[in-house]
Amino acid sequence: MGIITSDNDRYLNSNYPWDFLWNKKFYHYQLQLFDDSKIEEFIQRWYYSQIQDKAEAQRLKESLINLLSEHDQIRNLARHPLLLTIITLIHRYHFRLPLERYQLYDQAVDLLLTSWDNKPDINKPDINKPDISNNQTLKYLGLNDCRRLMERLGYWMHTQDSKKEKDKTEKEGRIVINRDELIAWFGREIKTMKQIQLYEAKAEAKRLVNLISVRVAAPKEHRTGILTQQGLDGYAFIHKIFQDYLCAQEINYQADNEGNFDIILNHIQDYLHDSQSQDVLLLLIAQLKPKKAAKAIQEIFNNGSEYESWLHRDLLFAATCIAENPQPLKIADNSLMQEILAALVTLAASDSRRVGYQIHQQVFQTLSDLNQTEIKLDVLQVLKDIANSHKDTQSQESQVELGQNQLGQKQLGQNPTVLKTFLAGLEDKNNTVRHQASEILTSDRLTSVTKLDYPDYYLTTTEHTSLQKNIQNLSLSAIVRLDNTSESLVNTLLSWLKDDDATIRSEAALALGELDQVSEPVVNSLLMGLNDKNARVRYSSIWALGKLKQHGKTVVSALLTRLNDQNSRVRCLSASVLGKLDQHSESVVSALVTCLKDKDSDLRCAAATALGQLGNGQLGNLSETVISALLPQLEDQDSDVRCAAIKALSQLGNSSQVVITALLGCLKDEESGVRASAAETLAELGKPSSYVSSALAQWIELHQASDYVGSGIDALWNLENPK
């Protein structure tokens, strides 16, 4: 059995037994987003299947594709298969698309509350079902009533979920509510709304749930579907975005109904920078009248969130609100818009080493989003103006270069306006601008590169890279793929392990590992290969044993011996395999700790990585031993070893003060990769620890004048903005 989720199904409700589904009995699949070609193929197939007149189908198809090509925000929504279906339905019924997200969702909700196809009256009896027990006609509620109830439900589910302390290790999924609880909730709301008896309200609630939900047991029976059945007895919104939109509608309604705009401002205060509430706030502010929208954005911009001087989250979210719908602020307070844009561009022109790589990425993404609206911000020109206004022209031009590269890579080939901008840059008087425009237009970084997935070798040399390519072309690999069950094939490979040719012995060992068939003869033969006089054969035999996940005492003992092999690659692979075999014995830990002091930096790196992998299990009392051994490696002369030690500490999950202090020291490492690894690990270890944020803040304060302070800001950003 399989469970399918989308990339937006991120929220769980503890009232529903998701743990029952999240186990090894079920395969879990994630729907991929559509690219442009898939979007076009879907639209063509859909219209050609729905409309008999092929010329009309072609006209509508081209109309919708043209609309999506002109409006990036709607096209991005169309990458979700479900939302593309709804967009296509709206286009079919209205022959146009609203250009703002909230307007699109408004029409989508009406569509989902009535029908996916012919849009019947929600109150019209079903003549095909005269039996009143099966009749889905609503007795008390009209379409507007249903709409209000869904807004109330969206708000209730949003606020209920936000009250709960979420376990960060919780599996992802959407908010799900039990059917009985859903009917009880609807019953209470309908009783109050229609002033009827509770038993009448509950009966109406059952009819409503049956009418507006897509049920697994009878998908053809129910043509509407703003709710969808989840599992055996749970219900959720068909997509998280509809819960967010309806919640925003309810907040807006409350403020209008009570004539109290503070309701909106209070919601902003309560949920600003809550990742689950971002779309709620964006959709809420996007539909406000200009003066109210300006007031809300001003509230966000001046909020003074914790660590704002470093993280700039208020600024970034205020700018995101503008990108969602720039028209209200442009009308009501253009000076505020210009202030926000100027602050963004100033950050874009700043040194990423000082403001933080994560901040820079967010700034350029936001500028890219703004450039796709009617604002059409000429970032190149603004960056040039800033460069010319500073004395240190050379330094500033390097920031112009960074800005052009990052923004150009995001938009080139997707936005004709941006493409024209960079083409114009080829004729610019500024030599740096001409050079960078040329690099962006010819950059191969803009093309997607698919990497071949080779076996998990520990590759360090050009010679071994060549070996890796040769292995991919082995006839043995083809044989194994065609027949990996034949006993005769296994026997043939075992006989080849005794061949005089070392290449054949090596290839046979690799093939046995790929066969994934464990038997005593296979394991014993591979163990003999560990003593082969040829290093390549020893290497292949170790790899095969690791692939077969053999962790018996004899295998472990043999691998421990190979830690002293005369060949560096064999030693490193032995350490790597020991880490993957989930062996927590004192002898294994002790041997790997000893390897941390070896003169071979590759072995030190492999040993650190292996110790981190062992930390994924239960090291028990050995955990402190491992941590004590890893901490000195943070000062190893080889940067790869330092990075491996940092990652290992992350896997061990120890957030003691001594570990945090040591990692803070790594934030000023001369190698940017080490600084980045330390920043990521501090954020990971800091999630369950209350003092890490304050420790990072103190570190940033002490190092504000340094060129590496951005690494600490990155760590703080990742900690305060969990993915």
XYZ file of C-alpha atoms in Angstrom, residues 12 21 108 144 191 238 272 285 312 342 422 441 443 507 532 569 604 615:
18
model
C -0.184 16.969 11.541
C 0.281 4.903 8.625
C -11.544 28.133 -6.402
C -23.198 31.578 1.466
C -27.041 25.566 15.659
C -7.923 19.269 -0.018
C 4.528 37.114 12.473
C -2.888 41.735 3.800
C 16.097 41.499 8.842
C 16.007 50.911 -0.614
C 21.330 41.636 -19.107
C 24.420 35.111 -20.378
C 27.063 30.650 -17.792
C 35.037 -6.930 -10.559
C 44.317 -10.296 -1.338
C 41.984 3.991 0.150
C 41.157 10.960 9.900
C 26.079 8.250 16.725
